XYZ file of C-alpha atoms in Angstrom:
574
model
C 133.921 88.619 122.489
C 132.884 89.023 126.305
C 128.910 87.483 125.812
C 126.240 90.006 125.692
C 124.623 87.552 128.324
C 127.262 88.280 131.164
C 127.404 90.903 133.713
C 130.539 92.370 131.843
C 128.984 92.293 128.294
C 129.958 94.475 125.755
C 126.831 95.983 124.226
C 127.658 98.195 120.956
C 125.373 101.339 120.299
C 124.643 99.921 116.373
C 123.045 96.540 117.910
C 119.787 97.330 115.528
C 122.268 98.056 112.280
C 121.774 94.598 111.550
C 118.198 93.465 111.385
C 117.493 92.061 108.170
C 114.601 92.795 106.128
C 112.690 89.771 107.756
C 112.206 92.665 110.457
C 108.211 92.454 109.312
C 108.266 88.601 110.536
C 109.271 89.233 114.076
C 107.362 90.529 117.231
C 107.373 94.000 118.069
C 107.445 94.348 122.446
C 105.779 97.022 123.888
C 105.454 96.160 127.461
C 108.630 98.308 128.375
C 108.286 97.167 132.650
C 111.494 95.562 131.881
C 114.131 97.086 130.635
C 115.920 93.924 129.090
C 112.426 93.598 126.797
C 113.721 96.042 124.850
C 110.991 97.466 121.526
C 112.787 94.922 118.402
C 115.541 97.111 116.669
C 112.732 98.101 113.900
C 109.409 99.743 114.748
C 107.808 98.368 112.036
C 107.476 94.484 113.060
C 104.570 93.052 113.292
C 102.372 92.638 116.366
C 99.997 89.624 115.228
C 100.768 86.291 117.270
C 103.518 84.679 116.102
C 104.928 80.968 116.690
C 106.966 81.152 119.520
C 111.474 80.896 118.876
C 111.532 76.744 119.164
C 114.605 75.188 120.402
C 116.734 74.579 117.693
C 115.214 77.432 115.279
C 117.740 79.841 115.387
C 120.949 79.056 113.465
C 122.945 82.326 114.182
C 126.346 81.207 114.428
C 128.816 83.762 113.468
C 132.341 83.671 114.037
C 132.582 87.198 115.433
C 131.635 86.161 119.057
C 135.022 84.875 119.025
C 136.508 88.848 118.472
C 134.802 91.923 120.062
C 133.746 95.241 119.010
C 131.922 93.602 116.270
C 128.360 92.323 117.495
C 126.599 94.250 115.342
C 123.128 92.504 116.340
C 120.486 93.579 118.344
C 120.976 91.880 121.809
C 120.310 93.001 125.205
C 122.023 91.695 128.348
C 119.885 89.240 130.866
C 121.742 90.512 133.738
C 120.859 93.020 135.745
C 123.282 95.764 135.190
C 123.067 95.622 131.486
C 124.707 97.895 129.411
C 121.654 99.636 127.588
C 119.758 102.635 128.645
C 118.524 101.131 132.235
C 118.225 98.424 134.557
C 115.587 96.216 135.476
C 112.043 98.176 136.217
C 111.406 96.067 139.496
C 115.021 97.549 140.475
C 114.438 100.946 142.685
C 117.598 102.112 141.296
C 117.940 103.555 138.196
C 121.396 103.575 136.604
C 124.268 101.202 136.590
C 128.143 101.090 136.290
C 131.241 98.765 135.110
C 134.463 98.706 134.378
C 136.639 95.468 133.742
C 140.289 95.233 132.781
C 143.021 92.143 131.827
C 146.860 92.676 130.643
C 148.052 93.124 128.343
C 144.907 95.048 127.242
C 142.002 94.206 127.538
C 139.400 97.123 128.998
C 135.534 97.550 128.831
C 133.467 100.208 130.442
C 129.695 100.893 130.420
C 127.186 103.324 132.593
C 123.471 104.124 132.018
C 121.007 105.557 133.426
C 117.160 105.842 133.339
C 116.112 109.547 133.353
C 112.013 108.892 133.460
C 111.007 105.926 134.958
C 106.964 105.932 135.296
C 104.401 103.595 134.764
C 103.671 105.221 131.154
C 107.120 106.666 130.459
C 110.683 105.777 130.144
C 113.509 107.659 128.930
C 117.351 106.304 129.455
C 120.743 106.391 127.683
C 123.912 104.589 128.065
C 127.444 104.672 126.822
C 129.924 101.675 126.851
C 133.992 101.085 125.926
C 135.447 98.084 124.481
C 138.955 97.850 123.778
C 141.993 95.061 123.479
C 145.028 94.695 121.575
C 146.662 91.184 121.095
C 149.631 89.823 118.838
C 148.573 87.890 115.658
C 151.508 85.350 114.589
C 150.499 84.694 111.135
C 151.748 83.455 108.188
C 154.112 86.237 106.859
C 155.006 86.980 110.598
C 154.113 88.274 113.984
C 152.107 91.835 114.033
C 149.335 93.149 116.394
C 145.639 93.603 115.911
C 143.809 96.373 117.517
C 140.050 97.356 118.349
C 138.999 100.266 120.364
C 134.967 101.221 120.330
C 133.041 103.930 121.368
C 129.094 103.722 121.702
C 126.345 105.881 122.502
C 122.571 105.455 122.412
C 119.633 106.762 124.073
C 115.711 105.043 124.139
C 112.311 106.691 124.736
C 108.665 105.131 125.260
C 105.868 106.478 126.087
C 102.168 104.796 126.686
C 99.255 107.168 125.605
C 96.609 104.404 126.418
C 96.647 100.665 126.601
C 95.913 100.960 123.043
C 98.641 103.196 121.581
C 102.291 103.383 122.743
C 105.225 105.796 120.649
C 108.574 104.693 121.132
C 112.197 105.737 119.355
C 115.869 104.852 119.694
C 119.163 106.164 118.609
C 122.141 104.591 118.754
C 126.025 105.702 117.781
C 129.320 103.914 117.208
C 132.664 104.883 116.183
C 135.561 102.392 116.655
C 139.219 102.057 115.396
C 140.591 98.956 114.051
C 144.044 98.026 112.851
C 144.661 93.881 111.439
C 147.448 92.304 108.998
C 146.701 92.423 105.413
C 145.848 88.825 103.980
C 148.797 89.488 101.185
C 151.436 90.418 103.503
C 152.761 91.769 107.054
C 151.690 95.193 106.227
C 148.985 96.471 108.563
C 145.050 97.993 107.232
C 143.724 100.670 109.074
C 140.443 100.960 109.165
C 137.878 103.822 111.081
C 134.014 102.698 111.317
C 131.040 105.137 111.814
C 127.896 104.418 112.157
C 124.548 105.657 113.290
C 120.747 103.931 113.306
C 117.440 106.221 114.337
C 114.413 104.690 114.473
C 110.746 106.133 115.188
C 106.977 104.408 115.666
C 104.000 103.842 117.488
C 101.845 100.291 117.984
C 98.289 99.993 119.636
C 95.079 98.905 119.048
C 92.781 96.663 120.929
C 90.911 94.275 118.973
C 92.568 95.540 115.561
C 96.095 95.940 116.699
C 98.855 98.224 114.283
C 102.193 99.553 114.105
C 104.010 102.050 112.085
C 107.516 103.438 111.765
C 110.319 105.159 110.164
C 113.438 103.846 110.588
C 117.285 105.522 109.041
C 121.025 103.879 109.649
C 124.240 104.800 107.896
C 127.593 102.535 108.254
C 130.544 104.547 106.773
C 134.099 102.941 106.246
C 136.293 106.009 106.821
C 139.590 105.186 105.318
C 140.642 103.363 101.869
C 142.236 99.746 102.572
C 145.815 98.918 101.097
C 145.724 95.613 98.878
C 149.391 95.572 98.676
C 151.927 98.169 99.938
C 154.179 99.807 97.453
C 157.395 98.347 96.789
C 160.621 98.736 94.290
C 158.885 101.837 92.890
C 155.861 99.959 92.514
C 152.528 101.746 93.465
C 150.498 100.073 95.981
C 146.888 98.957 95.224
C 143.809 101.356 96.835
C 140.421 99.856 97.008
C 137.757 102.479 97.775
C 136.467 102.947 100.940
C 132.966 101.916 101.539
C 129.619 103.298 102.572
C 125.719 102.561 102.831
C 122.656 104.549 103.842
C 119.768 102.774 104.339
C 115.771 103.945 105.157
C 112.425 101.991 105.868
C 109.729 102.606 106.597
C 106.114 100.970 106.407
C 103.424 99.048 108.962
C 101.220 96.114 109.818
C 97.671 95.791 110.569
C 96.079 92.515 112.418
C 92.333 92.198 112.399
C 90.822 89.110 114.519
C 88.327 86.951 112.457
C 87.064 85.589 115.198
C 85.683 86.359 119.326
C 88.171 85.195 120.772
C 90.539 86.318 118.629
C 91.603 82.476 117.780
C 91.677 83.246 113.890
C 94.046 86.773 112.837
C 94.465 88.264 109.265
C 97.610 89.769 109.694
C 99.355 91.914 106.559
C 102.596 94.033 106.931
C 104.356 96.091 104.673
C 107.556 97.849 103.631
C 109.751 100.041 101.668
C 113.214 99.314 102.059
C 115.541 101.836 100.423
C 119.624 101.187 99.810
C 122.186 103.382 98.428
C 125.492 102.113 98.580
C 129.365 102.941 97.544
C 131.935 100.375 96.975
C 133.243 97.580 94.971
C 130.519 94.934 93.712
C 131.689 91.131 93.254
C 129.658 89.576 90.467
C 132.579 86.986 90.373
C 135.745 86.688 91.825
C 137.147 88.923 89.143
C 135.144 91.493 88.244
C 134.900 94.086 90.792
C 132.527 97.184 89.765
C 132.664 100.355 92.235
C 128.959 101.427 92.076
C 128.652 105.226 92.078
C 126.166 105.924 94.833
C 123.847 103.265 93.467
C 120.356 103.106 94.301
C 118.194 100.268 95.095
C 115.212 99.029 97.138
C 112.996 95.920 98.202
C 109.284 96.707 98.568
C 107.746 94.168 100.958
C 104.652 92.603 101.655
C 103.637 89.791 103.810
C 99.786 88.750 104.182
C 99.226 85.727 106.355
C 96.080 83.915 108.355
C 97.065 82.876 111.493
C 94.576 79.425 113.368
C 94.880 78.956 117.374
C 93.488 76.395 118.710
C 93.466 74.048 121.829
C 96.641 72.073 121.075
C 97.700 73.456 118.030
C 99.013 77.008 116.557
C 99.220 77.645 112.342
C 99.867 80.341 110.707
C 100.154 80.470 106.755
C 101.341 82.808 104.661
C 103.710 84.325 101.752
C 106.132 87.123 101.575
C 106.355 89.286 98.178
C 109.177 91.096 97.244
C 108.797 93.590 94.723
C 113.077 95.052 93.825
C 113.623 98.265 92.831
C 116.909 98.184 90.404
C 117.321 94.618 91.229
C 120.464 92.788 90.009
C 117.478 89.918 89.743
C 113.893 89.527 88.654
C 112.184 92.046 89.758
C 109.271 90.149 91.988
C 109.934 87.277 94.000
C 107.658 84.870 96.360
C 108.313 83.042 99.508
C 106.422 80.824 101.847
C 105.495 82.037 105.244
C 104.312 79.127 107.139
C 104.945 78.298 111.158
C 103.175 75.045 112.713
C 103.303 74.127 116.468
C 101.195 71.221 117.632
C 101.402 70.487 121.245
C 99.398 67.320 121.961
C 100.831 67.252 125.966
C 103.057 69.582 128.036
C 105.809 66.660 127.633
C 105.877 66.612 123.754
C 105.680 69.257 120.622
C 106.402 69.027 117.387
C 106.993 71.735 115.184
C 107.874 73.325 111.867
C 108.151 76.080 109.623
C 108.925 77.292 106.203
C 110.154 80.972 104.933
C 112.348 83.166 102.682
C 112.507 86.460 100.943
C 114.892 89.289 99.623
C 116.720 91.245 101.831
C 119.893 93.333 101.798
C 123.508 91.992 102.840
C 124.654 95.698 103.892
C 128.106 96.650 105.542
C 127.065 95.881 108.938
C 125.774 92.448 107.959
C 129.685 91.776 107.044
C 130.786 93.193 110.034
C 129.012 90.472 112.012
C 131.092 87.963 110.167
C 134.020 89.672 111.666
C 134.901 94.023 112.638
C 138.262 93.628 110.699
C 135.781 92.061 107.348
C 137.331 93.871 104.016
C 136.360 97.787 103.751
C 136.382 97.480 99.758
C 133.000 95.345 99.635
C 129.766 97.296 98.910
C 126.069 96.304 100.097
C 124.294 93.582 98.255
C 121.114 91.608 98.320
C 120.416 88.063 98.354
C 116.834 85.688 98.093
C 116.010 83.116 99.941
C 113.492 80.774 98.037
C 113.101 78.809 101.031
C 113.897 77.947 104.523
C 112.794 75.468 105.698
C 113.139 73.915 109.748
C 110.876 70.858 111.609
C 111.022 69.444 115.048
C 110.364 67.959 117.744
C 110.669 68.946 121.706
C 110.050 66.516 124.710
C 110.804 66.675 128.298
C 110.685 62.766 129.311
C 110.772 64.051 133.427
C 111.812 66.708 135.289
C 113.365 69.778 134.412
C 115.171 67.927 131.622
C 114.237 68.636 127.987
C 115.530 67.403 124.247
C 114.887 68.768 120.873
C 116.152 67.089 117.951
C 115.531 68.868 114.856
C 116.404 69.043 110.719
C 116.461 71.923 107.643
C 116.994 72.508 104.531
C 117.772 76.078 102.922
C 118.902 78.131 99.383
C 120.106 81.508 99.094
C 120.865 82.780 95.939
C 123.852 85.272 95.668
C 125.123 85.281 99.713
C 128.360 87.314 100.135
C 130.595 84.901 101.347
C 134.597 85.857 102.260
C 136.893 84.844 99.992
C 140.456 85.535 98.720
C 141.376 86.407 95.676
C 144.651 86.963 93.729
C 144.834 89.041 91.104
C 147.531 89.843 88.515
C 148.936 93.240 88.586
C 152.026 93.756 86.577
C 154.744 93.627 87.163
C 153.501 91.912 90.717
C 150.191 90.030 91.837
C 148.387 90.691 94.599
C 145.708 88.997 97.103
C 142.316 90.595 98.665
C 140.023 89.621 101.121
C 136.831 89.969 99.451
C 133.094 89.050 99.593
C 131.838 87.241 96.601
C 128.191 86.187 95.720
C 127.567 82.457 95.612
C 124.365 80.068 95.517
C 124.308 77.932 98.576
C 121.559 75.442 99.664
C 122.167 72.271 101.741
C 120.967 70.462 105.005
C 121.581 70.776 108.403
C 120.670 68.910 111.903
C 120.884 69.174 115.250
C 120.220 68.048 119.050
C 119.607 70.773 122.253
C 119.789 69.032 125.682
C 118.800 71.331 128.376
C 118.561 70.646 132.240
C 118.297 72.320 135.577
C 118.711 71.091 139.231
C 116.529 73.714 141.359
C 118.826 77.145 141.489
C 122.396 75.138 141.854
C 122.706 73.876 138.216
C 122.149 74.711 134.983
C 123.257 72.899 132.086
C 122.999 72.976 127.891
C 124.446 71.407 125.610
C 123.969 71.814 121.495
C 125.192 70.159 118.453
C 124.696 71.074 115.152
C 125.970 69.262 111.489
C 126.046 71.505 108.493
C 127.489 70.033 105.398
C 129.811 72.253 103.244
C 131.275 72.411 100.215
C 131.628 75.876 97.562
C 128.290 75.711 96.636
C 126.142 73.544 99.448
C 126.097 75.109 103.208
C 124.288 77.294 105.385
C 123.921 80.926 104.897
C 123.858 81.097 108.898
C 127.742 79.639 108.921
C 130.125 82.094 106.830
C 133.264 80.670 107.590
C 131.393 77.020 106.502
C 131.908 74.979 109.853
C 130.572 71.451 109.213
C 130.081 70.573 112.844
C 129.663 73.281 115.983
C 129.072 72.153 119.805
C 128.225 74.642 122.951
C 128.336 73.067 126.387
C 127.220 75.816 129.188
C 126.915 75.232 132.811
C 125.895 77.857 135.346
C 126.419 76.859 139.315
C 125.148 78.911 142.157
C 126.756 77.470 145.440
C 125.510 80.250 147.393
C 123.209 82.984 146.936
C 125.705 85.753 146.490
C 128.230 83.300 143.980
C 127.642 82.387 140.914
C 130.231 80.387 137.965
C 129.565 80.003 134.481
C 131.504 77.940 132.918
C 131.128 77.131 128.719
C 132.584 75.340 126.185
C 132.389 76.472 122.170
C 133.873 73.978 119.305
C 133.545 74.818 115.777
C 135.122 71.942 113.457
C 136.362 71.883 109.490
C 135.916 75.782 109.346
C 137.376 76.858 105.732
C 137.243 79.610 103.437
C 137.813 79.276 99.118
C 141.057 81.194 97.671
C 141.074 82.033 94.168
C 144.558 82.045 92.505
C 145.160 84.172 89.103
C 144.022 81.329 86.975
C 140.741 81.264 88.868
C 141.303 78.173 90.307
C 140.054 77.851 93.959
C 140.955 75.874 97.028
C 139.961 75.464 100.186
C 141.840 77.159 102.599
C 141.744 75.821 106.459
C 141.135 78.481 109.179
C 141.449 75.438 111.687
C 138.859 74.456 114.391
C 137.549 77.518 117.095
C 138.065 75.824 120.241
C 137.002 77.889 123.350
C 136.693 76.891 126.781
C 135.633 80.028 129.362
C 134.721 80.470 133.043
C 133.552 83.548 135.101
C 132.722 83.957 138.308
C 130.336 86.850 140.281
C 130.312 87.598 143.573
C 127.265 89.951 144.890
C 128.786 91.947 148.152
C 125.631 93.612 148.698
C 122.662 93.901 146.501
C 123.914 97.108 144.535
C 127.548 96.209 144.476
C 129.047 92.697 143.057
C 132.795 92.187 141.663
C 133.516 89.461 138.527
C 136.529 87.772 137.122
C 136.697 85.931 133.347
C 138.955 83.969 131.578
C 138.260 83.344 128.025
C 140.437 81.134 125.331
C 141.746 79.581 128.262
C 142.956 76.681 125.869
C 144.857 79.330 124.360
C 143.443 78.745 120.488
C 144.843 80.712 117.841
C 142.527 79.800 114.764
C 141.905 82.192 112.263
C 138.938 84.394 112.455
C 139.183 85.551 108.760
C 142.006 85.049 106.183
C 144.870 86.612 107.332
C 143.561 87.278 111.177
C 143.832 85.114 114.141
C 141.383 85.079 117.075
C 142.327 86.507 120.374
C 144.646 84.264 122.430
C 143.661 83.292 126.260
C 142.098 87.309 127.663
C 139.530 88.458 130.098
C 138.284 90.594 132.050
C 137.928 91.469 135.877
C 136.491 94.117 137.131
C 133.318 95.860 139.649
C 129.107 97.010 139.132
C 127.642 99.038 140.829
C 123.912 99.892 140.614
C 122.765 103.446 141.583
C-alpha cells in the first residue's frame, strides 16, 4: 500500500470505520490550526490527560499495508498536501492536488480543498482514487487481482468559545475488488460500501466534557462463490455480508485539585451492532445470523496523579453485553504509569482490556480481498499488558527496549477450512474465533543528524502457535523488522528509503477430518525508496518504487502480495 505518511498516500474516506470500542481510552483533539490534527475518528473520546503513545506501545502490524485500498484505519498524512479535507493551517493556500501513475496499473488521485478557513471555523472535503491490477501466480495457476476505490468525505469544526467546540465528519467509500478463490482458479467478485457519520461537541474549562453520536455501515454487495459449479454440480453460495453499527455516549473530567495535578475522569458508552452473515463458533459450524442484534455498554472511571517526575493514572473499564455470546459483565484494568526521573531516561508501563466488536471493517484491515461470508463478532480482552523503558544516552539518539503480555478470548483469526459436500469437498477462507494470549518484545532505535538524516529501526518477537500469539499480528509473524531512513541533501530533495521484514508468517487449514496444519504464507520482504523534488513551494514532482525485491508472499490464503509497483506522479497546492 503507498504509506499514508508519503506525499502520494492513499487516504480512504472510511479511515474512522475502524476504531475499536477502546475509542473512550484515547484523546479527543480539538485544536483544529492544523489540519493533519485531525478530531479522533469518534467524538466521544475522552479529553482527561492521558499517558502519552510510548515508543514501543503500539503493536499495529497488519498485513494490509502490503495491498492497498484496504487501510481501513484512521490515519492522516504528515505531509503537506495530504489527502483529507485541507492542508496545513500555516499554509495560505487552501486546497491541494495529485495524481501518480506506474504500468502496468497502478493510478492514485486525490484533491481537497478547505472551504472556511477562520480562526473559529473550518469546513473542507476531499476525494481520492486508488487503483492497480497485478497478476497473482498461485497455486492452481496464474490469474489477476484487481482493486479500484472511490472515496469521499467532508469535515466541519467550529469553536463557540475556548470552552465549547462542535465538530462532525462524514466519510464514503465504494471500491471493486476481484482475487482467486482459495479452492481453485476461479475468480470472487466482491463490491464494498461503506459509510461512517459522526457528530459532537467538547469544552469546558476547569470541568472539561465531550459528547457525541456516531453511525457507520460496511455492506458486502455481492455473494462469494466457495466453489464454482462443475459436472452438473451446483456451486456453493455463502451469503453476502453486512453490519450497521451506532454509539453514542460522553466523558466528564473534574480536577481534584488547583492545579489540576489530580483528575476524576469517567466516560461512557452505548455501542449498538446488528449484523448479517455467517458466524464461526468452530471451524464447522457456520450459523447465518438473521439481522442479529447486539451491544456493549461501556464505562470507564479512572483517577489520574501528575506530579513532578511522574504521571499515573488508574482505573477499570466495565463492560456490560447486550445479547452477548459471553457473560454478560466483564472487568478490565485501566492503568498507565510514566516515571521520568531525567530527560535522558523513562520508564514506563501500562495495563488494559475490554470488550469490543470485531466488525467487517476490522477484517478488512487484515486484508480488502478478507472473505465476504464472515459476520461481525466480539472479542474480550482480560488484559494487556506493556512496560518499558526509553533512554537517549547523547544526542539525538534514543533506545526503547520494551516487553508484554496479552489474552483475547474469541479473536477472528483467518483460516481455511474444507468441508465435505457430496459428491465433492470444498475449501473457504474463513474467520474463526480462537483464544490467544502469549508474549512479545521488542527494541526501537531512533536517530537524527540535524535535517540531512533520519533513521529508525524496530524489531519486534511475537511467539506463535494456534492458540499463543498476538491479537495485533493476524497472519501470526513471529519476528517483524522496519528500517526507515529519510535524507535531505538539499532543501528542495528529499529520499526515503525503508525496509519491512515479516518472518514465519502462517495461517491454520482445517481438512474434513478437522485436523489442522499450518500453512506457510512465506516471509513479507519489502524494500522501498521515493524521492520528492519541491520546484517551487506550491509545486513538487515524486517517484516510488515499492517491492523492489520483487516478493511474492501471500497476503491471505489463496492471494499473493503485489509484485515490484509504484507510483510517479505531480502536487500542486492551490
Amino acid at each position: 500500500m503507498m504509506k499514508a505518511t508519503l506525499p502520494l498516500a492513499i487516504l480512504l474516506a472510511c479511515g474512522s470505520l475502524a476504531a475499536p470500542a477502546q475509542d473512550l481510552s484515547t484523546e479527543i483533539t480539538v485544536d483544529r490550526t492544523v489540519v493533519t490534527e485531525l478530531p479522533a475518528a469518534s467524538p466521544l473520546s475522552t479529553v482527561s490527560p492521558r499517558i502519552p503513545a510510548l515508543p514501543g506501545s503500539g503493536f499495529t502490524l497488519q498485513p494490509s499495508q502490503y495491498t492497498r485500498a484496504s487501510d481501513f484505519s484512521a490515519e492522516t498524512a504528515v505531509t503537506d498536501a495530504t489527502p483529507v479535507s485541507g492542508i496545513e493551517a500555516p499554509d495560505t493556500r487552501r486546497g491541494y492536488v495529485w495524481a501518480g501513475y506506474f504500468p502496468v496499473y497502478n493510478l492514485a488521485a486525490a484533491a481537497g480543498y478547505r472551504f472556511i478557513d477562520s480562526r473559529s471555523t473550518q469546513l473542507g472535503a476531499s476525494a481520492a482514487f486508488d487503483g492497480m491490477s497485478y497478476n497473482n501466480a498461485y497455486t492452481f495457476g496464474p490469474s489477476r487481482v484487481n482493486s479500484n476505490s472511490l472515496s469521499l468525505q467532508a469535515d466541519f469544526s467550529h469553536n463557540f468559545s475556548k470552552s465549547l467546540t462542535v465538530m462532525a465528519k462524514a466519510l464514503y467509500l465504494h471500491s471493486g475488488l476481484k482475487s482467486p478463490s482459495v479452492a481453485d482458479n476461479s475468480l470472487q467478485s466482491q463490491s464494498i460500501d461503506a459509510a461512517d457519520i459522526s457528530a459532537g461537541i467538547s469544552g469546558g474549562s476547569a470541568i472539561r466534557y465531550t459528547a457525541g453520536l456516531r453511525f457507520n455501515t460496511f455492506n458486502l454487495g455481492k455473494d462469494i462463490l466457495l466453489r464454482p459449479a462443475a459436472d452438473n454440480i451446483a456451486g456453493i453460495v455463502a451469503p453476502g455480508a453486512d453490519d450497521s453499527r451506532i454509539r453514542f455516549g460522553g466523558s466528564v473530567s473534574v480536577p481534584l485539585s488547583a492545579p489540576a495535578s489530580h483528575i476524576f475522569h469517567v466516560a461512557a458508552e452505548a455501542d449498538i451492532l446488528r449484523a448479517r452473515g455467517l458466524v464461526y463458533s468452530d471451524p464447522y459450524s457456520p450459523v447465518a445470523p438473521a439481522h442479529a442484534t447486539t451491544g456493549i455498554v461501556s464505562i470507564d472511571p479512572s483517577l489520574s496523579f501528575t506530579f513532578r517526575r511522574a504521571q499515573i493514572r488508574i482505573g477499570a473499564r466495565l463492560d456490560i453485553g447486550i445479547n452477548s455470546p459471553d457473560r454478560t459483565f466483564h472487568a478490565a484494568p485501566d492503568i498507565d504509569i510514566r516515571w521520568s526521573p531525567s530527560g535522558r531516561f523513562t520508564a514506563f508501563a501500562s495495563l488494559g482490556g475490554g470488550e469490543e466488536f470485531r466488525t467487517l471493517s476490522w477484517q478488512y484491515q487484515y486484508s480488502n480481498f478478507a472473505p465476504g461470508s464472515a459476520a461481525s463478532t466480539r472479542s474480550y480482552t482480560p488484559v494487556d499488558g506493556r512496560a518499558g523503558i526509553h533512554v537517549r544516552p547523547f544526542g539525538s539518539l534514543g533506545i526503547s527496549l520494551y516487553g508484554g503480555y496479552a489474552a483475547v478470548r474469541r479473536l477472528a483469526m483467518p483460516a481455511t477450512v474444507t468441508y465435505f459436500k457430496s459428491p465433492l469437498p470444498y475449501t473457504a477462507f474463513v474467520f474463526v474465533p480462537v483464544d490467544l494470549s502469549g508474549w512479545n518484545c521488542g527494541i526501537d532505535i531512533d536517530y537524527s543528524f540535524r535535517r540531512l538524516l533520519a533513521v529508525r529501526a524496530s524489531a519486534k518477537v511475537f511467539p506463535h502457535n494456534y492458540a499463543s500469539g498476538n491479537a495485533a499480528a493476524p497472519d501470526r509473524a513471529k519476528v517483524t523488522f522496519d528500517l526507515t531512513a529519510s535524507i535531505r541533501p538539499t532543501k528542495a530533495v528529499t529520499v526515503d528509503l525503508s525496509y519491512h521484514l515479516r518472518a514465519c508468517r502462517r495461517y491454520y487449514a482445517f481438512d474434513m477430518y478437522g485436523v489442522r496444519t499450518a500453512q506457510t504464507m512465506h516471509n513479507i520482504s519489502d524494500l522501498d525508496i521515493e524521492a520528492t523534488y519541491a520546484v517551487t513551494d506550491a509545486l513538487s514532482i515524486f517517484a516510488r518504487l515499492e517491492n523492489i525485491l520483487n516478493r511474492h508472499a501471500l497476503i491471505q490464503p489463496a492471494v499473493e502480495q503485489q509484485p515490484i509497483h509504484g507510483l510517479v506522479g505531480a502536487q500542486l497546492k492551490f
